[in-house]
Amino acid sequence: QVQLVESGGGLVQAGGSLRLSCAASGRTFSSSAMGWFRQAPGKEREFVASISWSGGSTYYADSVKGRFTISRDNAKNTVYLQLNSLKPEDTAVYYCAATSQRGSMTGIGMRSSWVYDYWGQGTQVTVSS
């Protein structure tokens, strides 16, 4: 059974930082893209960041570009999201996702929720002003 387990969320003041982790088990995703999405109360789930299987390509939503950094450790089957300069509007449940497709993907594909087959349960990030 494939599982993605996020951790690292919490309550932080505006301007602070958090590091989210997503550990995968049940299969290896070292050949597959992975991503982070978020959903704020009353809003639809939105793309945050994604990373190619090799880590050589990364993509970010405009709203987080320059503040968030996605990375991965294939040896640990884990993807990370470093959140810096947090703003109250970053408050949301953050979800890790992984695709079953192997190899390279287009940037558009990696930003689309429909390409991801596996999802974590989410971790809450709350940014206070």
JSON list of C-alpha atoms in Angstrom, two decimals:
[
{"chain": "A", "resi": 1, "resn": "GLN", "atom": "CA", "xyz": [0.00, 0.00, 0.00]},
{"chain": "A", "resi": 2, "resn": "VAL", "atom": "CA", "xyz": [1.39, 3.33, -1.06]},
{"chain": "A", "resi": 3, "resn": "GLN", "atom": "CA", "xyz": [1.42, 6.05, 1.57]},
{"chain": "A", "resi": 4, "resn": "LEU", "atom": "CA", "xyz": [2.56, 9.64, 1.57]},
{"chain": "A", "resi": 5, "resn": "VAL", "atom": "CA", "xyz": [2.93, 11.10, 5.04]},
{"chain": "A", "resi": 6, "resn": "GLU", "atom": "CA", "xyz": [3.46, 14.82, 5.50]},
{"chain": "A", "resi": 7, "resn": "SER", "atom": "CA", "xyz": [4.95, 16.43, 8.58]},
{"chain": "A", "resi": 8, "resn": "GLY", "atom": "CA", "xyz": [6.36, 19.74, 9.71]},
{"chain": "A", "resi": 9, "resn": "GLY", "atom": "CA", "xyz": [3.27, 21.92, 9.67]},
{"chain": "A", "resi": 10, "resn": "GLY", "atom": "CA", "xyz": [2.35, 24.19, 12.53]},
{"chain": "A", "resi": 11, "resn": "LEU", "atom": "CA", "xyz": [1.61, 27.70, 13.72]},
{"chain": "A", "resi": 12, "resn": "VAL", "atom": "CA", "xyz": [4.11, 30.40, 12.85]},
{"chain": "A", "resi": 13, "resn": "GLN", "atom": "CA", "xyz": [4.17, 34.19, 12.85]},
{"chain": "A", "resi": 14, "resn": "ALA", "atom": "CA", "xyz": [4.26, 36.16, 9.63]},
{"chain": "A", "resi": 15, "resn": "GLY", "atom": "CA", "xyz": [7.80, 36.29, 8.32]},
{"chain": "A", "resi": 16, "resn": "GLY", "atom": "CA", "xyz": [8.69, 32.97, 9.87]},
{"chain": "A", "resi": 17, "resn": "SER", "atom": "CA", "xyz": [9.73, 29.68, 8.30]},
{"chain": "A", "resi": 18, "resn": "LEU", "atom": "CA", "xyz": [8.69, 26.06, 8.26]},
{"chain": "A", "resi": 19, "resn": "ARG", "atom": "CA", "xyz": [10.01, 22.95, 6.56]},
{"chain": "A", "resi": 20, "resn": "LEU", "atom": "CA", "xyz": [7.51, 20.39, 5.39]},
{"chain": "A", "resi": 21, "resn": "SER", "atom": "CA", "xyz": [8.51, 16.80, 4.71]},
{"chain": "A", "resi": 22, "resn": "CYS", "atom": "CA", "xyz": [6.69, 14.08, 2.81]},
{"chain": "A", "resi": 23, "resn": "ALA", "atom": "CA", "xyz": [7.88, 10.53, 3.26]},
{"chain": "A", "resi": 24, "resn": "ALA", "atom": "CA", "xyz": [6.67, 7.94, 0.78]},
{"chain": "A", "resi": 25, "resn": "SER", "atom": "CA", "xyz": [6.35, 4.24, 1.46]},
{"chain": "A", "resi": 26, "resn": "GLY", "atom": "CA", "xyz": [5.01, 1.26, -0.42]},
{"chain": "A", "resi": 27, "resn": "ARG", "atom": "CA", "xyz": [6.86, 2.08, -3.64]},
{"chain": "A", "resi": 28, "resn": "THR", "atom": "CA", "xyz": [9.77, 4.17, -4.75]},
{"chain": "A", "resi": 29, "resn": "PHE", "atom": "CA", "xyz": [9.16, 7.50, -6.48]},
{"chain": "A", "resi": 30, "resn": "SER", "atom": "CA", "xyz": [12.77, 8.12, -7.46]},
{"chain": "A", "resi": 31, "resn": "SER", "atom": "CA", "xyz": [11.75, 8.04, -11.13]},
{"chain": "A", "resi": 32, "resn": "SER", "atom": "CA", "xyz": [8.60, 10.15, -10.73]},
{"chain": "A", "resi": 33, "resn": "ALA", "atom": "CA", "xyz": [7.71, 13.78, -10.28]},
{"chain": "A", "resi": 34, "resn": "MET", "atom": "CA", "xyz": [6.34, 14.91, -6.94]},
{"chain": "A", "resi": 35, "resn": "GLY", "atom": "CA", "xyz": [4.58, 18.05, -5.88]},
{"chain": "A", "resi": 36, "resn": "TRP", "atom": "CA", "xyz": [2.95, 20.12, -3.17]},
{"chain": "A", "resi": 37, "resn": "PHE", "atom": "CA", "xyz": [-0.54, 21.58, -3.28]},
{"chain": "A", "resi": 38, "resn": "ARG", "atom": "CA", "xyz": [-2.52, 23.52, -0.70]},
{"chain": "A", "resi": 39, "resn": "GLN", "atom": "CA", "xyz": [-6.10, 24.24, 0.16]},
{"chain": "A", "resi": 40, "resn": "ALA", "atom": "CA", "xyz": [-7.28, 27.16, 2.24]},
{"chain": "A", "resi": 41, "resn": "PRO", "atom": "CA", "xyz": [-10.72, 27.21, 3.90]},
{"chain": "A", "resi": 42, "resn": "GLY", "atom": "CA", "xyz": [-13.43, 27.89, 1.37]},
{"chain": "A", "resi": 43, "resn": "LYS", "atom": "CA", "xyz": [-11.03, 27.72, -1.56]},
{"chain": "A", "resi": 44, "resn": "GLU", "atom": "CA", "xyz": [-10.09, 25.13, -4.14]},
{"chain": "A", "resi": 45, "resn": "ARG", "atom": "CA", "xyz": [-6.90, 23.13, -3.92]},
{"chain": "A", "resi": 46, "resn": "GLU", "atom": "CA", "xyz": [-4.09, 24.95, -5.71]},
{"chain": "A", "resi": 47, "resn": "PHE", "atom": "CA", "xyz": [-0.65, 24.11, -7.02]},
{"chain": "A", "resi": 48, "resn": "VAL", "atom": "CA", "xyz": [2.31, 25.24, -4.92]},
{"chain": "A", "resi": 49, "resn": "ALA", "atom": "CA", "xyz": [5.45, 23.55, -6.25]},
{"chain": "A", "resi": 50, "resn": "SER", "atom": "CA", "xyz": [6.67, 20.48, -8.08]},
{"chain": "A", "resi": 51, "resn": "ILE", "atom": "CA", "xyz": [9.97, 18.76, -8.76]},
{"chain": "A", "resi": 52, "resn": "SER", "atom": "CA", "xyz": [11.08, 16.39, -11.49]},
{"chain": "A", "resi": 53, "resn": "TRP", "atom": "CA", "xyz": [12.26, 12.87, -10.73]},
{"chain": "A", "resi": 54, "resn": "SER", "atom": "CA", "xyz": [15.91, 13.93, -10.83]},
{"chain": "A", "resi": 55, "resn": "GLY", "atom": "CA", "xyz": [15.39, 17.20, -8.99]},
{"chain": "A", "resi": 56, "resn": "GLY", "atom": "CA", "xyz": [16.75, 19.02, -12.00]},
{"chain": "A", "resi": 57, "resn": "SER", "atom": "CA", "xyz": [13.52, 20.87, -12.75]},
{"chain": "A", "resi": 58, "resn": "THR", "atom": "CA", "xyz": [11.34, 22.71, -10.29]},
{"chain": "A", "resi": 59, "resn": "TYR", "atom": "CA", "xyz": [8.18, 24.75, -10.74]},
{"chain": "A", "resi": 60, "resn": "TYR", "atom": "CA", "xyz": [6.44, 27.19, -8.42]},
{"chain": "A", "resi": 61, "resn": "ALA", "atom": "CA", "xyz": [3.20, 29.08, -8.22]},
{"chain": "A", "resi": 62, "resn": "ASP", "atom": "CA", "xyz": [3.78, 32.80, -8.71]},
{"chain": "A", "resi": 63, "resn": "SER", "atom": "CA", "xyz": [2.46, 33.45, -5.21]},
{"chain": "A", "resi": 64, "resn": "VAL", "atom": "CA", "xyz": [5.30, 31.48, -3.58]},
{"chain": "A", "resi": 65, "resn": "LYS", "atom": "CA", "xyz": [8.15, 31.99, -6.02]},
{"chain": "A", "resi": 66, "resn": "GLY", "atom": "CA", "xyz": [11.25, 33.27, -4.25]},
{"chain": "A", "resi": 67, "resn": "ARG", "atom": "CA", "xyz": [9.92, 32.28, -0.82]},
{"chain": "A", "resi": 68, "resn": "PHE", "atom": "CA", "xyz": [9.37, 28.52, -1.05]},
{"chain": "A", "resi": 69, "resn": "THR", "atom": "CA", "xyz": [11.87, 25.87, -2.16]},
{"chain": "A", "resi": 70, "resn": "ILE", "atom": "CA", "xyz": [11.07, 22.30, -3.11]},
{"chain": "A", "resi": 71, "resn": "SER", "atom": "CA", "xyz": [13.70, 19.58, -2.94]},
{"chain": "A", "resi": 72, "resn": "ARG", "atom": "CA", "xyz": [13.90, 15.81, -2.77]},
{"chain": "A", "resi": 73, "resn": "ASP", "atom": "CA", "xyz": [16.08, 13.02, -1.45]},
{"chain": "A", "resi": 74, "resn": "ASN", "atom": "CA", "xyz": [15.49, 9.96, -3.59]},
{"chain": "A", "resi": 75, "resn": "ALA", "atom": "CA", "xyz": [17.54, 7.77, -1.29]},
{"chain": "A", "resi": 76, "resn": "LYS", "atom": "CA", "xyz": [15.02, 8.55, 1.45]},
{"chain": "A", "resi": 77, "resn": "ASN", "atom": "CA", "xyz": [12.00, 8.57, -0.88]},
{"chain": "A", "resi": 78, "resn": "THR", "atom": "CA", "xyz": [11.18, 11.97, 0.57]},
{"chain": "A", "resi": 79, "resn": "VAL", "atom": "CA", "xyz": [10.27, 15.38, -0.79]},
{"chain": "A", "resi": 80, "resn": "TYR", "atom": "CA", "xyz": [10.59, 18.63, 1.14]},
{"chain": "A", "resi": 81, "resn": "LEU", "atom": "CA", "xyz": [9.11, 22.09, 0.99]},
{"chain": "A", "resi": 82, "resn": "GLN", "atom": "CA", "xyz": [10.96, 24.93, 2.68]},
{"chain": "A", "resi": 83, "resn": "LEU", "atom": "CA", "xyz": [8.61, 27.80, 3.44]},
{"chain": "A", "resi": 84, "resn": "ASN", "atom": "CA", "xyz": [10.26, 31.16, 4.15]},
{"chain": "A", "resi": 85, "resn": "SER", "atom": "CA", "xyz": [8.89, 34.67, 4.63]},
{"chain": "A", "resi": 86, "resn": "LEU", "atom": "CA", "xyz": [5.49, 33.23, 5.40]},
{"chain": "A", "resi": 87, "resn": "LYS", "atom": "CA", "xyz": [2.40, 35.37, 5.03]},
{"chain": "A", "resi": 88, "resn": "PRO", "atom": "CA", "xyz": [-1.07, 34.97, 6.54]},
{"chain": "A", "resi": 89, "resn": "GLU", "atom": "CA", "xyz": [-2.37, 34.13, 3.06]},
{"chain": "A", "resi": 90, "resn": "ASP", "atom": "CA", "xyz": [-0.15, 31.04, 3.07]},
{"chain": "A", "resi": 91, "resn": "THR", "atom": "CA", "xyz": [-2.42, 29.53, 5.73]},
{"chain": "A", "resi": 92, "resn": "ALA", "atom": "CA", "xyz": [-3.77, 26.27, 4.35]},
{"chain": "A", "resi": 93, "resn": "VAL", "atom": "CA", "xyz": [-3.59, 22.51, 4.51]},
{"chain": "A", "resi": 94, "resn": "TYR", "atom": "CA", "xyz": [-0.56, 21.46, 2.49]},
{"chain": "A", "resi": 95, "resn": "TYR", "atom": "CA", "xyz": [-0.72, 18.20, 0.55]},
{"chain": "A", "resi": 96, "resn": "CYS", "atom": "CA", "xyz": [2.09, 16.14, -0.90]},
{"chain": "A", "resi": 97, "resn": "ALA", "atom": "CA", "xyz": [1.45, 14.35, -4.19]},
{"chain": "A", "resi": 98, "resn": "ALA", "atom": "CA", "xyz": [3.24, 11.84, -6.39]},
{"chain": "A", "resi": 99, "resn": "THR", "atom": "CA", "xyz": [2.61, 10.58, -9.88]},
{"chain": "A", "resi": 100, "resn": "SER", "atom": "CA", "xyz": [2.88, 7.00, -11.08]},
{"chain": "A", "resi": 101, "resn": "GLN", "atom": "CA", "xyz": [4.31, 8.21, -14.39]},
{"chain": "A", "resi": 102, "resn": "ARG", "atom": "CA", "xyz": [8.02, 7.66, -14.72]},
{"chain": "A", "resi": 103, "resn": "GLY", "atom": "CA", "xyz": [10.58, 9.91, -16.33]},
{"chain": "A", "resi": 104, "resn": "SER", "atom": "CA", "xyz": [10.37, 13.44, -17.63]},
{"chain": "A", "resi": 105, "resn": "MET", "atom": "CA", "xyz": [7.14, 15.41, -17.70]},
{"chain": "A", "resi": 106, "resn": "THR", "atom": "CA", "xyz": [6.21, 18.78, -19.07]},
{"chain": "A", "resi": 107, "resn": "GLY", "atom": "CA", "xyz": [6.07, 21.78, -16.80]},
{"chain": "A", "resi": 108, "resn": "ILE", "atom": "CA", "xyz": [2.36, 22.14, -17.44]},
{"chain": "A", "resi": 109, "resn": "GLY", "atom": "CA", "xyz": [1.84, 18.53, -16.49]},
{"chain": "A", "resi": 110, "resn": "MET", "atom": "CA", "xyz": [3.78, 18.88, -13.28]},
{"chain": "A", "resi": 111, "resn": "ARG", "atom": "CA", "xyz": [1.58, 21.81, -12.24]},
{"chain": "A", "resi": 112, "resn": "SER", "atom": "CA", "xyz": [-1.65, 19.88, -12.78]},
{"chain": "A", "resi": 113, "resn": "SER", "atom": "CA", "xyz": [-3.29, 18.03, -9.94]},
{"chain": "A", "resi": 114, "resn": "TRP", "atom": "CA", "xyz": [-4.78, 15.43, -12.29]},
{"chain": "A", "resi": 115, "resn": "VAL", "atom": "CA", "xyz": [-1.38, 13.85, -13.09]},
{"chain": "A", "resi": 116, "resn": "TYR", "atom": "CA", "xyz": [-0.80, 12.93, -9.47]},
{"chain": "A", "resi": 117, "resn": "ASP", "atom": "CA", "xyz": [-2.12, 9.54, -8.42]},
{"chain": "A", "resi": 118, "resn": "TYR", "atom": "CA", "xyz": [-1.08, 9.49, -4.79]},
{"chain": "A", "resi": 119, "resn": "TRP", "atom": "CA", "xyz": [-1.85, 12.06, -2.12]},
{"chain": "A", "resi": 120, "resn": "GLY", "atom": "CA", "xyz": [-0.96, 12.52, 1.50]},
{"chain": "A", "resi": 121, "resn": "GLN", "atom": "CA", "xyz": [-3.42, 13.36, 4.24]},
{"chain": "A", "resi": 122, "resn": "GLY", "atom": "CA", "xyz": [-2.20, 16.93, 4.53]},
{"chain": "A", "resi": 123, "resn": "THR", "atom": "CA", "xyz": [-0.49, 19.03, 7.16]},
{"chain": "A", "resi": 124, "resn": "GLN", "atom": "CA", "xyz": [-1.86, 22.30, 8.50]},
{"chain": "A", "resi": 125, "resn": "VAL", "atom": "CA", "xyz": [0.16, 25.48, 8.14]},
{"chain": "A", "resi": 126, "resn": "THR", "atom": "CA", "xyz": [-1.19, 28.49, 9.99]},
{"chain": "A", "resi": 127, "resn": "VAL", "atom": "CA", "xyz": [0.48, 31.88, 9.70]},
{"chain": "A", "resi": 128, "resn": "SER", "atom": "CA", "xyz": [-0.56, 34.52, 12.20]},
{"chain": "A", "resi": 129, "resn": "SER", "atom": "CA", "xyz": [-0.25, 38.23, 11.66]}
]
